mmCIF file of C-alpha atoms in Angstrom:
data_model
loop_
_atom_site.group_PDB
_atom_site.id
_atom_site.type_symbol
_atom_site.label_atom_id
_atom_site.label_comp_id
_atom_site.label_asym_id
_atom_site.label_seq_id
_atom_site.Cartn_x
_atom_site.Cartn_y
_atom_site.Cartn_z
ATOM 1 C CA MET A 92 0.000 0.000 0.000
ATOM 2 C CA THR A 93 1.443 3.273 -1.077
ATOM 3 C CA MET A 94 1.011 6.202 1.230
ATOM 4 C CA THR A 95 0.883 9.661 -0.217
ATOM 5 C CA THR A 96 1.681 12.770 1.741
ATOM 6 C CA THR A 97 0.589 16.230 0.930
ATOM 7 C CA PRO A 98 3.013 19.059 1.454
ATOM 8 C CA ARG A 99 2.314 21.098 4.532
ATOM 9 C CA GLU A 100 1.223 24.583 3.732
ATOM 10 C CA LEU A 101 3.307 27.276 5.352
ATOM 11 C CA PRO A 102 1.547 30.151 7.030
ATOM 12 C CA HIS A 103 1.164 33.240 4.913
ATOM 13 C CA GLN A 104 3.988 35.762 5.397
ATOM 14 C CA PRO A 105 3.438 39.494 5.016
ATOM 15 C CA TRP A 106 5.995 39.864 2.207
ATOM 16 C CA GLY A 107 4.308 42.970 0.896
ATOM 17 C CA ARG A 108 5.161 45.010 3.967
ATOM 18 C CA VAL A 109 8.769 43.804 3.973
ATOM 19 C CA ARG A 110 9.237 44.704 0.335
ATOM 20 C CA GLN A 111 7.614 48.087 0.844
ATOM 21 C CA SER A 112 9.960 48.916 3.701
ATOM 22 C CA ARG A 113 12.901 47.893 1.582
ATOM 23 C CA ARG A 114 11.668 50.009 -1.279
ATOM 24 C CA THR A 115 11.255 52.958 1.070
ATOM 25 C CA ALA A 116 14.740 52.518 2.505
ATOM 26 C CA ASP A 117 16.166 52.160 -1.011
ATOM 27 C CA ARG A 118 14.449 55.328 -2.212
ATOM 28 C CA LEU A 119 15.558 57.212 0.888
ATOM 29 C CA MET A 120 19.194 56.189 0.388
ATOM 30 C CA LYS A 121 19.035 57.137 -3.290
ATOM 31 C CA ILE A 122 17.635 60.561 -2.396
ATOM 32 C CA ILE A 123 20.313 61.136 0.244
ATOM 33 C CA ALA A 124 23.163 59.943 -1.999
ATOM 34 C CA THR A 125 21.885 61.981 -4.960
ATOM 35 C CA GLY A 126 21.447 65.065 -2.792
ATOM 36 C CA PHE A 127 24.977 64.916 -1.402
ATOM 37 C CA THR A 128 26.370 64.210 -4.883
ATOM 38 C CA PHE A 129 24.708 67.269 -6.386
ATOM 39 C CA THR A 130 25.779 69.327 -3.361
ATOM 40 C CA ALA A 131 29.414 68.337 -3.909
ATOM 41 C CA ILE A 132 29.163 69.031 -7.654
ATOM 42 C CA PHE A 133 27.521 72.406 -6.994
ATOM 43 C CA VAL A 134 30.255 73.452 -4.551
ATOM 44 C CA LEU A 135 32.967 72.254 -6.946
ATOM 45 C CA PHE A 136 31.581 74.152 -9.926
ATOM 46 C CA TRP A 137 30.959 77.174 -7.710
ATOM 47 C CA ILE A 138 34.629 77.253 -6.747
ATOM 48 C CA LEU A 139 35.781 76.638 -10.327
ATOM 49 C CA GLY A 140 33.388 79.252 -11.686
ATOM 50 C CA MET A 141 34.582 81.877 -9.230
ATOM 51 C CA LEU A 142 38.174 80.961 -10.034
ATOM 52 C CA VAL A 143 37.612 81.316 -13.778
ATOM 53 C CA VAL A 144 35.653 84.576 -13.504
ATOM 54 C CA LYS A 145 38.168 86.267 -11.208
ATOM 55 C CA GLY A 146 41.261 84.631 -12.690
ATOM 56 C CA ILE A 147 40.680 85.464 -16.336
ATOM 57 C CA GLY A 148 40.577 89.169 -15.485
ATOM 58 C CA GLY A 149 44.169 88.986 -14.276
ATOM 59 C CA LEU A 150 45.547 87.173 -17.327
ATOM 60 C CA SER A 151 47.494 89.228 -19.822
ATOM 61 C CA VAL A 152 50.768 89.152 -21.687
ATOM 62 C CA ALA A 153 52.465 90.868 -18.742
ATOM 63 C CA THR A 154 51.272 88.084 -16.436
ATOM 64 C CA PHE A 155 53.582 85.652 -18.228
ATOM 65 C CA THR A 156 56.447 88.029 -19.028
ATOM 66 C CA ALA A 157 56.860 90.508 -16.138
ATOM 67 C CA VAL A 158 58.127 89.868 -12.634
ATOM 68 C CA THR A 159 55.996 90.305 -9.544
ATOM 69 C CA PRO A 160 55.397 93.983 -8.684
ATOM 70 C CA GLY A 161 56.336 95.686 -5.462
ATOM 71 C CA PRO A 162 53.831 96.711 -2.771
ATOM 72 C CA GLY A 163 51.328 99.310 -3.960
ATOM 73 C CA THR A 164 52.608 99.400 -7.554
ATOM 74 C CA GLU A 165 50.581 98.753 -10.689
ATOM 75 C CA GLY A 166 51.215 96.327 -13.505
ATOM 76 C CA GLY A 167 53.702 93.518 -13.233
ATOM 77 C CA GLY A 168 53.148 89.807 -13.578
ATOM 78 C CA ILE A 169 54.093 86.447 -12.122
ATOM 79 C CA ALA A 170 56.594 85.189 -14.696
ATOM 80 C CA ASN A 171 59.333 84.679 -12.104
ATOM 81 C CA ALA A 172 56.905 82.780 -9.861
ATOM 82 C CA ILE A 173 55.808 80.518 -12.730
ATOM 83 C CA VAL A 174 59.388 79.688 -13.709
ATOM 84 C CA GLY A 175 60.395 79.226 -10.076
ATOM 85 C CA SER A 176 57.508 76.826 -9.477
ATOM 86 C CA PHE A 177 58.475 74.865 -12.570
ATOM 87 C CA VAL A 178 62.077 74.577 -11.375
ATOM 88 C CA LEU A 179 61.123 73.537 -7.826
ATOM 89 C CA THR A 180 58.539 71.029 -9.041
ATOM 90 C CA PHE A 181 60.970 69.546 -11.556
ATOM 91 C CA LEU A 182 63.650 69.303 -8.885
ATOM 92 C CA GLY A 183 61.250 67.618 -6.466
ATOM 93 C CA ILE A 184 60.020 65.066 -8.997
ATOM 94 C CA ALA A 185 63.588 64.402 -10.153
ATOM 95 C CA ILE A 186 64.527 63.539 -6.571
ATOM 96 C CA ALA A 187 61.411 61.485 -5.882
ATOM 97 C CA THR A 188 61.150 59.438 -9.098
ATOM 98 C CA PRO A 189 64.242 57.191 -8.810
ATOM 99 C CA ILE A 190 63.762 56.697 -5.059
ATOM 100 C CA GLY A 191 60.038 55.983 -5.371
ATOM 101 C CA VAL A 192 60.345 53.669 -8.383
ATOM 102 C CA LEU A 193 63.193 51.636 -6.897
ATOM 103 C CA ALA A 194 61.529 51.410 -3.483
ATOM 104 C CA GLY A 195 58.234 50.321 -5.035
ATOM 105 C CA THR A 196 60.082 47.773 -7.175
ATOM 106 C CA TRP A 197 61.801 46.293 -4.121
ATOM 107 C CA LEU A 198 58.497 46.005 -2.273
ATOM 108 C CA ALA A 199 56.779 44.286 -5.214
ATOM 109 C CA GLU A 200 59.611 42.050 -6.438
ATOM 110 C CA TYR A 201 61.929 41.349 -3.510
ATOM 111 C CA GLY A 202 60.426 42.337 -0.162
ATOM 112 C CA ARG A 203 56.838 41.257 -0.828
ATOM 113 C CA ARG A 204 55.405 40.008 2.508
ATOM 114 C CA SER A 205 58.553 40.186 4.615
ATOM 115 C CA LYS A 206 58.525 42.002 7.943
ATOM 116 C CA LEU A 207 60.795 44.748 6.609
ATOM 117 C CA ALA A 208 58.524 45.283 3.588
ATOM 118 C CA ASN A 209 55.448 45.524 5.827
ATOM 119 C CA LEU A 210 57.263 48.061 8.005
ATOM 120 C CA ILE A 211 58.196 50.142 4.947
ATOM 121 C CA ARG A 212 54.583 50.045 3.715
ATOM 122 C CA PHE A 213 53.384 51.204 7.125
ATOM 123 C CA ILE A 214 55.843 54.131 7.149
ATOM 124 C CA ASN A 215 54.925 54.967 3.556
ATOM 125 C CA ASP A 216 51.227 55.101 4.482
ATOM 126 C CA ILE A 217 52.068 57.482 7.331
ATOM 127 C CA LEU A 218 54.005 59.757 4.962
ATOM 128 C CA LEU A 219 51.084 59.713 2.514
ATOM 129 C CA SER A 220 48.827 61.307 5.112
ATOM 130 C CA ALA A 221 51.430 63.407 6.929
ATOM 131 C CA PRO A 222 50.766 67.177 6.920
ATOM 132 C CA SER A 223 53.035 68.867 4.423
ATOM 133 C CA ILE A 224 53.905 71.598 6.924
ATOM 134 C CA LEU A 225 55.656 68.982 9.084
ATOM 135 C CA ILE A 226 57.791 67.949 6.122
ATOM 136 C CA GLY A 227 58.622 71.613 5.571
ATOM 137 C CA LEU A 228 59.716 71.965 9.187
ATOM 138 C CA PHE A 229 61.815 68.802 8.918
ATOM 139 C CA VAL A 230 63.657 70.077 5.837
ATOM 140 C CA TYR A 231 64.039 73.478 7.494
ATOM 141 C CA VAL A 232 65.880 71.859 10.396
ATOM 142 C CA ILE A 233 68.217 69.754 8.250
ATOM 143 C CA LEU A 234 68.858 72.034 5.231
ATOM 144 C CA VAL A 235 67.844 75.633 5.964
ATOM 145 C CA GLU A 236 68.957 76.254 9.533
ATOM 146 C CA PRO A 237 72.406 74.610 9.234
ATOM 147 C CA PHE A 238 73.215 76.594 6.066
ATOM 148 C CA ARG A 239 71.656 79.787 7.481
ATOM 149 C CA GLY A 240 69.514 80.588 4.477
ATOM 150 C CA TYR A 241 66.591 79.548 2.331
ATOM 151 C CA SER A 242 67.253 77.838 -0.978
ATOM 152 C CA GLY A 243 65.571 76.191 -3.913
ATOM 153 C CA TRP A 244 67.414 72.978 -3.079
ATOM 154 C CA ALA A 245 65.643 72.766 0.256
ATOM 155 C CA GLY A 246 62.315 73.438 -1.457
ATOM 156 C CA GLY A 247 62.971 70.692 -4.021
ATOM 157 C CA VAL A 248 63.874 68.214 -1.290
ATOM 158 C CA ALA A 249 60.684 69.034 0.628
ATOM 159 C CA LEU A 250 58.538 68.528 -2.487
ATOM 160 C CA GLY A 251 60.421 65.329 -3.285
ATOM 161 C CA ILE A 252 59.691 63.896 0.159
ATOM 162 C CA ILE A 253 55.998 64.610 -0.386
ATOM 163 C CA ALA A 254 56.038 62.931 -3.819
ATOM 164 C CA ILE A 255 57.976 59.792 -2.831
ATOM 165 C CA PRO A 256 55.116 57.970 -1.009
ATOM 166 C CA VAL A 257 52.765 58.481 -3.963
ATOM 167 C CA ILE A 258 55.269 57.019 -6.430
ATOM 168 C CA VAL A 259 56.157 54.125 -4.097
ATOM 169 C CA ARG A 260 52.525 53.103 -3.642
ATOM 170 C CA THR A 261 51.658 53.423 -7.352
ATOM 171 C CA THR A 262 54.768 51.560 -8.512
ATOM 172 C CA GLU A 263 54.192 48.681 -6.126
ATOM 173 C CA ASP A 264 50.523 48.399 -7.072
ATOM 174 C CA MET A 265 51.250 48.436 -10.804
ATOM 175 C CA LEU A 266 54.043 45.858 -10.554
ATOM 176 C CA SER A 267 51.855 43.617 -8.406
ATOM 177 C CA LEU A 268 49.322 43.499 -11.257
ATOM 178 C CA VAL A 269 51.870 42.054 -13.695
ATOM 179 C CA PRO A 270 51.060 38.335 -14.194
ATOM 180 C CA GLY A 271 53.518 35.891 -12.641
ATOM 181 C CA PRO A 272 53.943 33.823 -15.848
ATOM 182 C CA LEU A 273 55.694 36.809 -17.474
ATOM 183 C CA ARG A 274 58.364 36.703 -14.806
ATOM 184 C CA GLU A 275 58.602 32.920 -15.064
ATOM 185 C CA ALA A 276 59.048 33.168 -18.824
ATOM 186 C CA GLY A 277 61.947 35.553 -18.391
ATOM 187 C CA ALA A 278 63.533 33.350 -15.758
ATOM 188 C CA ALA A 279 63.093 30.296 -18.004
ATOM 189 C CA LEU A 280 65.186 32.020 -20.659
ATOM 190 C CA GLY A 281 68.011 32.329 -18.152
ATOM 191 C CA ALA A 282 67.637 36.046 -17.448
ATOM 192 C CA PRO A 283 68.631 37.198 -13.953
ATOM 193 C CA PRO A 284 65.977 38.881 -11.775
ATOM 194 C CA SER A 285 67.319 42.361 -12.521
ATOM 195 C CA VAL A 286 66.917 41.837 -16.279
ATOM 196 C CA VAL A 287 63.440 40.352 -15.802
ATOM 197 C CA ILE A 288 62.401 43.412 -13.793
ATOM 198 C CA THR A 289 63.791 46.018 -16.179
ATOM 199 C CA SER A 290 62.876 44.263 -19.439
ATOM 200 C CA VAL A 291 59.605 42.531 -18.542
ATOM 201 C CA THR A 292 57.792 43.842 -15.468
ATOM 202 C CA TRP A 293 58.713 47.499 -15.901
ATOM 203 C CA ARG A 294 57.639 47.391 -19.550
ATOM 204 C CA ALA A 295 54.348 45.739 -18.649
ATOM 205 C CA ALA A 296 53.615 48.299 -15.916
ATOM 206 C CA LYS A 297 55.188 51.414 -17.462
ATOM 207 C CA ALA A 298 51.841 53.131 -18.156
ATOM 208 C CA GLY A 299 50.720 52.824 -14.542
ATOM 209 C CA MET A 300 54.135 53.858 -13.251
ATOM 210 C CA VAL A 301 54.173 56.970 -15.435
ATOM 211 C CA THR A 302 50.666 57.749 -14.223
ATOM 212 C CA GLY A 303 51.867 57.565 -10.627
ATOM 213 C CA ILE A 304 54.686 59.998 -11.387
ATOM 214 C CA LEU A 305 52.246 62.431 -13.018
ATOM 215 C CA LEU A 306 49.891 62.168 -10.043
ATOM 216 C CA ALA A 307 52.795 62.888 -7.691
ATOM 217 C CA LEU A 308 53.696 65.874 -9.883
ATOM 218 C CA ALA A 309 50.146 67.189 -9.595
ATOM 219 C CA ARG A 310 50.265 66.547 -5.835
ATOM 220 C CA ILE A 311 53.284 68.783 -5.234
ATOM 221 C CA ALA A 312 52.528 71.464 -7.838
ATOM 222 C CA GLY A 313 50.289 73.447 -5.484
ATOM 223 C CA GLU A 314 52.027 72.850 -2.147
ATOM 224 C CA THR A 315 52.521 76.029 -0.141
ATOM 225 C CA ALA A 316 53.354 75.116 3.464
ATOM 226 C CA PRO A 317 56.679 73.303 2.868
ATOM 227 C CA LEU A 318 57.918 76.096 0.601
ATOM 228 C CA LEU A 319 57.271 78.709 3.279
ATOM 229 C CA PHE A 320 59.978 77.032 5.391
ATOM 230 C CA THR A 321 62.414 76.138 2.612
ATOM 231 C CA ALA A 322 62.370 78.214 -0.599
ATOM 232 C CA LEU A 323 60.313 81.115 0.788
ATOM 233 C CA ASN A 324 59.784 83.734 -1.961
ATOM 234 C CA ASN A 325 61.056 86.937 -3.584
ATOM 235 C CA ASN A 326 60.076 89.426 -6.294
ATOM 236 C CA PHE A 327 62.966 88.669 -8.652
ATOM 237 C CA TRP A 328 64.318 85.895 -10.854
ATOM 238 C CA PHE A 329 65.999 83.111 -8.950
ATOM 239 C CA SER A 330 69.752 82.669 -8.813
ATOM 240 C CA PRO A 331 71.231 79.875 -10.984
ATOM 241 C CA THR A 332 72.652 78.354 -7.807
ATOM 242 C CA LEU A 333 69.141 78.301 -6.264
ATOM 243 C CA VAL A 334 70.615 79.847 -3.125
ATOM 244 C CA GLY A 335 68.376 82.337 -1.376
ATOM 245 C CA GLY A 336 64.648 82.748 -1.738
ATOM 246 C CA VAL A 337 63.101 81.331 -4.909
ATOM 247 C CA SER A 338 59.881 82.863 -6.183
ATOM 248 C CA ASN A 339 57.083 80.327 -6.674
ATOM 249 C CA LEU A 340 53.377 80.426 -7.429
ATOM 250 C CA PRO A 341 51.911 78.875 -4.242
ATOM 251 C CA VAL A 342 53.688 81.225 -1.843
ATOM 252 C CA THR A 343 53.116 84.194 -4.171
ATOM 253 C CA ILE A 344 49.390 83.433 -4.218
ATOM 254 C CA TYR A 345 49.368 83.142 -0.435
ATOM 255 C CA GLN A 346 51.126 86.491 0.040
ATOM 256 C CA PHE A 347 49.272 88.389 -2.686
ATOM 257 C CA ALA A 348 45.821 87.108 -1.682
ATOM 258 C CA SER A 349 46.266 88.302 1.909
ATOM 259 C CA ALA A 350 47.638 91.718 0.881
ATOM 260 C CA PRO A 351 45.464 94.866 0.758
ATOM 261 C CA TYR A 352 46.576 95.784 -2.783
ATOM 262 C CA GLU A 353 44.025 95.168 -5.535
ATOM 263 C CA ASN A 354 46.728 94.531 -8.141
ATOM 264 C CA TRP A 355 48.283 91.796 -5.999
ATOM 265 C CA GLN A 356 44.908 90.192 -5.370
ATOM 266 C CA GLN A 357 44.184 90.128 -9.109
ATOM 267 C CA LEU A 358 47.513 88.427 -9.772
ATOM 268 C CA ALA A 359 46.759 85.943 -6.995
ATOM 269 C CA TRP A 360 43.540 84.926 -8.756
ATOM 270 C CA ALA A 361 45.401 84.606 -12.047
ATOM 271 C CA GLY A 362 48.063 82.431 -10.424
ATOM 272 C CA SER A 363 45.405 80.243 -8.837
ATOM 273 C CA LEU A 364 43.781 79.713 -12.232
ATOM 274 C CA ILE A 365 47.133 78.795 -13.794
ATOM 275 C CA ILE A 366 47.879 76.213 -11.096
ATOM 276 C CA THR A 367 44.377 74.729 -11.332
ATOM 277 C CA VAL A 368 44.541 74.400 -15.116
ATOM 278 C CA SER A 369 48.013 72.855 -14.894
ATOM 279 C CA ILE A 370 46.876 70.230 -12.375
ATOM 280 C CA LEU A 371 43.765 69.551 -14.474
ATOM 281 C CA VAL A 372 45.904 68.963 -17.569
ATOM 282 C CA LEU A 373 48.214 66.603 -15.665
ATOM 283 C CA SER A 374 45.230 64.646 -14.345
ATOM 284 C CA ILE A 375 43.729 64.339 -17.832
ATOM 285 C CA VAL A 376 47.059 63.165 -19.256
ATOM 286 C CA ALA A 377 47.367 60.566 -16.481
ATOM 287 C CA ARG A 378 43.880 59.252 -17.192
ATOM 288 C CA ARG A 379 44.569 59.125 -20.922
ATOM 289 C CA ILE A 380 47.719 57.101 -20.299
ATOM 290 C CA VAL A 381 45.798 54.621 -18.155
ATOM 291 C CA ALA A 382 42.995 54.379 -20.716
ATOM 292 C CA GLY A 383 45.522 53.859 -23.531
ATOM 293 C CA SER A 384 47.281 51.092 -21.629
ATOM 294 C CA LYS A 385 43.988 49.281 -21.117
#
C-alpha cells in the first residue's frame, strides 16, 4: 500500500510590507546619496566658476612676461613665480622618481610580505597622510637652519619627500598586477631577476608607473606650506645656484591674496587659475595614459 503525503502549507507571510519597507529605505538612500552628490558638484563648480571669472581678469601678456610687482605698484606679472615653481617642481620630482620607483620595485619584487617590507609600507602610508607643513619643518631643520639661508634645493627636497610615497605606492601596485607567468618566462630564458624586472615587469607596468609619477607631480605642484619654510619667496628671478629665496606660485598666491593691494589680489587669482589648469591637464594626461594602456 502506497502512502501519499501532501506538502504542509506554510503560514502566509506578510511579504508585501517587507518589500515596501525595503523600497522605502532604497528610495531614501538614493535621495540622500543623490542630494549629497549634487551638493558636492555644486560646490565644486561654484569654486571653479569663481576661479575662472576672477582669474581670467588677471591674465594678460604681462602676467607671463613681467616679474611680480612691489607693494602698492601697478602692472607687473608672475613670470618669475611661474618659472620658479616649474624649477622647484621639476627638482622635487627628479629627486622622488628614482627613489620611489626603486623602493616600489623592491616592495613588489623582492620584499613582498617580509617584515621589513610591511614596516616600509606602514611608514609609507604614514608619509602619505602626513601634513606637508611637518615635512617643511623637517627640511628646514636639516637644510635651511644649518646653512643659514633659504634655498631652492631645500624646497625641491621638501617637495620630493611629499612625492615619494605616492610614487612608491603606485609603482608597487602596478608591478603587483603584472602576471607571474611573465616573470617565469623571463627566468626560463636564463635572465637574472634584474633583467626580468627592467625588461619585462617594468615594460608591462610602465603606463601605470608613469601615471603615478604624473599624479605625484600634480600633488606637489600646489604645495605652499613646505615652501614657506624652505624656498620662501622673492620678487625677482631666482639665482642659478638656487641659493636664497626662490619665487614660486603657491607662496606668491598666499602672500598676494592676503595683501590689501588690488593689483596683488588680481595676480593671486590669475596664479590660482594657472595652477588649477596645470593640475587639471596633468590629471587628464594621467587618465589618458591609463585608458591607452587598457
